[in-house]
Amino acid sequence: MKEIRLHGRGGQGVVKASQIVVRAAVAGGKNGQFIPFFGVERKGSPVFGYLRISEEPIRRKMQVYEPEILVIMDDSLVGLPATYAGLKDGGIVVINSTKTAAELGVPANAGEVAIVDASGIAEELIGRNIPNTAMLGAFAKASGLVDKDVLFAEIEKAFGAVNRTAAERAYRETVVANR
């Protein structure tokens, strides 16, 4: 079982992105689970999503405290203590940013860092800073947990062709570096 924690801000599509990943995992023959956490429910406030993807049934029903993968949809969140908390050694960090891993303070225990300008892609293609579908493309490339074609089809089904294009472009443009 892989445990994933998503960090974003209200209005960036953390919840919808998580639901799409679970649908893609299930469509690909795996088990998936999503648990949202909203905190203060207003646009711009920190939002978390907890995902599990497994070949076996998932019985755990709680927050993810020690993720193997972090998906950070807003690089302004990297300064918060909770953002990198509990990341397992060798874990994957996927970040929406134009900065480097060093500038973002990615901890040394991260095994891979994947960076993409998902906000730039979203603003160019969609016209608004809603980076969730672009970040799903980056997540697919960095993690390999879901079939990218199934994921892209689920994105198109939920949000239309332009969002699929955003995810496909982010998949191509994501830079993954081993540390």
XYZ file of C-alpha atoms in Angstrom:
179
model
C 0.000 0.000 0.000
C 1.225 3.481 -0.892
C 0.188 6.399 1.267
C 0.030 9.857 -0.261
C -0.635 13.246 1.292
C -1.737 16.220 -0.799
C -1.243 19.807 0.328
C -2.954 22.737 -1.310
C -5.100 25.757 -0.703
C -8.863 26.006 -0.874
C -9.904 26.500 -4.489
C -6.929 24.664 -6.030
C -8.820 21.418 -6.528
C -7.186 19.111 -3.951
C -10.418 17.231 -3.292
C -11.317 16.727 -6.960
C -7.741 15.717 -7.818
C -7.789 13.098 -5.076
C -11.121 11.701 -6.235
C -9.831 11.398 -9.797
C -6.703 9.525 -8.654
C -8.872 7.048 -6.752
C -11.145 6.550 -9.785
C -8.111 5.980 -12.023
C -6.614 3.508 -9.546
C -9.877 1.544 -9.337
C -10.319 1.624 -13.122
C -6.793 0.203 -13.363
C -7.661 -2.731 -11.106
C -6.262 -1.369 -7.838
C -7.897 -0.272 -4.623
C -8.026 3.388 -3.706
C -9.134 5.476 -0.767
C -9.405 9.230 -0.250
C -9.939 11.077 3.020
C -10.238 14.889 2.787
C -9.351 17.340 5.538
C -10.492 20.923 5.114
C -9.638 22.783 8.325
C -10.975 26.297 7.820
C -13.342 26.017 4.866
C -12.549 29.096 2.835
C -10.745 29.844 -0.365
C -6.996 30.110 0.139
C -6.792 28.263 3.449
C -4.624 25.128 3.675
C -6.379 21.928 2.590
C -5.106 18.365 2.892
C -6.031 15.158 1.172
C -5.020 11.675 2.239
C -4.825 8.943 -0.391
C -4.052 5.267 -0.309
C -3.504 3.078 -3.353
C -3.011 -0.646 -2.994
C -3.204 -3.972 -4.774
C -4.927 -5.338 -1.640
C -8.110 -4.138 0.088
C -7.521 -1.032 2.212
C -8.750 -1.329 5.766
C -6.972 1.652 7.342
C -9.344 4.609 7.805
C -7.296 7.499 9.171
C -5.121 10.388 8.123
C -1.754 9.698 6.502
C 1.004 10.517 8.988
C 3.980 8.950 7.195
C 3.453 9.393 3.455
C 5.615 7.798 0.795
C 4.517 10.565 -1.570
C 3.769 14.251 -1.002
C 1.925 16.302 -3.608
C 2.268 20.032 -2.909
C -0.015 22.152 -5.089
C 1.167 25.507 -3.762
C 4.836 26.141 -3.023
C 3.914 28.787 -0.435
C 3.055 25.838 1.833
C 6.610 24.455 2.010
C 7.423 26.714 4.961
C 4.711 25.169 7.129
C 6.030 22.490 9.526
C 3.233 20.075 8.598
C 4.087 20.022 4.888
C 7.112 17.720 4.996
C 6.220 16.110 8.347
C 6.512 12.337 8.386
C 7.858 11.915 4.837
C 9.351 8.432 4.680
C 12.992 8.037 3.770
C 13.318 7.745 0.005
C 9.866 9.264 -0.495
C 8.702 11.232 -3.514
C 7.886 14.947 -3.368
C 5.873 16.438 -6.260
C 5.736 20.253 -6.187
C 3.997 22.930 -8.232
C 6.745 25.512 -8.521
C 9.249 27.324 -10.689
C 11.858 27.094 -7.901
C 14.544 24.467 -7.329
C 14.385 21.738 -4.688
C 17.014 23.608 -2.644
C 14.980 26.826 -2.754
C 11.906 24.871 -1.655
C 13.651 23.329 1.341
C 12.918 19.755 0.301
C 14.259 17.550 3.104
C 17.306 15.373 2.514
C 15.330 12.163 3.101
C 13.334 12.697 -0.119
C 14.456 10.148 -2.686
C 12.934 11.930 -5.676
C 11.731 15.458 -6.269
C 9.408 16.224 -9.171
C 8.841 19.871 -10.040
C 6.450 21.349 -12.585
C 4.965 24.802 -13.135
C 1.399 23.524 -12.858
C 0.055 26.995 -12.087
C 1.630 28.372 -15.249
C 0.180 25.527 -17.302
C -3.272 26.009 -15.745
C -3.257 29.763 -16.245
C -2.188 29.394 -19.870
C -4.589 26.612 -20.830
C -7.524 27.017 -18.443
C -7.289 30.717 -17.718
C -7.181 30.327 -13.915
C -4.724 29.126 -11.294
C -6.360 25.781 -10.622
C -3.340 23.453 -10.821
C -4.997 20.179 -9.815
C -5.202 18.468 -13.202
C -1.694 19.539 -14.199
C -0.422 18.248 -10.857
C -2.062 14.904 -11.575
C 0.072 14.631 -14.706
C 3.168 15.326 -12.596
C 2.005 12.810 -9.973
C 1.536 10.118 -12.644
C 5.030 10.691 -14.016
C 6.764 10.769 -10.624
C 4.913 7.914 -8.953
C 3.891 5.445 -11.651
C 1.044 4.369 -9.356
C -1.741 4.883 -11.871
C -1.840 4.275 -15.595
C -1.397 7.714 -17.147
C -3.819 7.030 -19.992
C -6.540 5.914 -17.582
C -5.843 8.972 -15.434
C -6.002 11.320 -18.409
C -9.305 9.761 -19.488
C -10.728 10.273 -15.970
C -9.575 13.905 -16.020
C -11.254 14.480 -19.376
C -14.445 12.809 -18.161
C -14.559 15.042 -15.070
C -13.276 18.355 -16.444
C -13.080 18.244 -20.229
C -10.399 18.097 -22.907
C -8.493 21.239 -21.910
C -7.789 19.801 -18.457
C -6.620 16.561 -20.031
C -4.257 18.638 -22.169
C -2.981 20.365 -18.997
C -2.273 16.996 -17.368
C -0.564 15.635 -20.479
C 1.594 18.727 -20.791
C 2.562 18.618 -17.117
C 3.438 14.937 -17.503
C 5.865 15.877 -20.304
C 7.288 18.943 -18.547
C 7.767 17.522 -15.054
C 11.421 17.304 -14.110
C 12.112 14.359 -11.801
C 15.436 14.308 -9.991
C 16.868 11.575 -7.783
C 18.704 12.801 -4.731
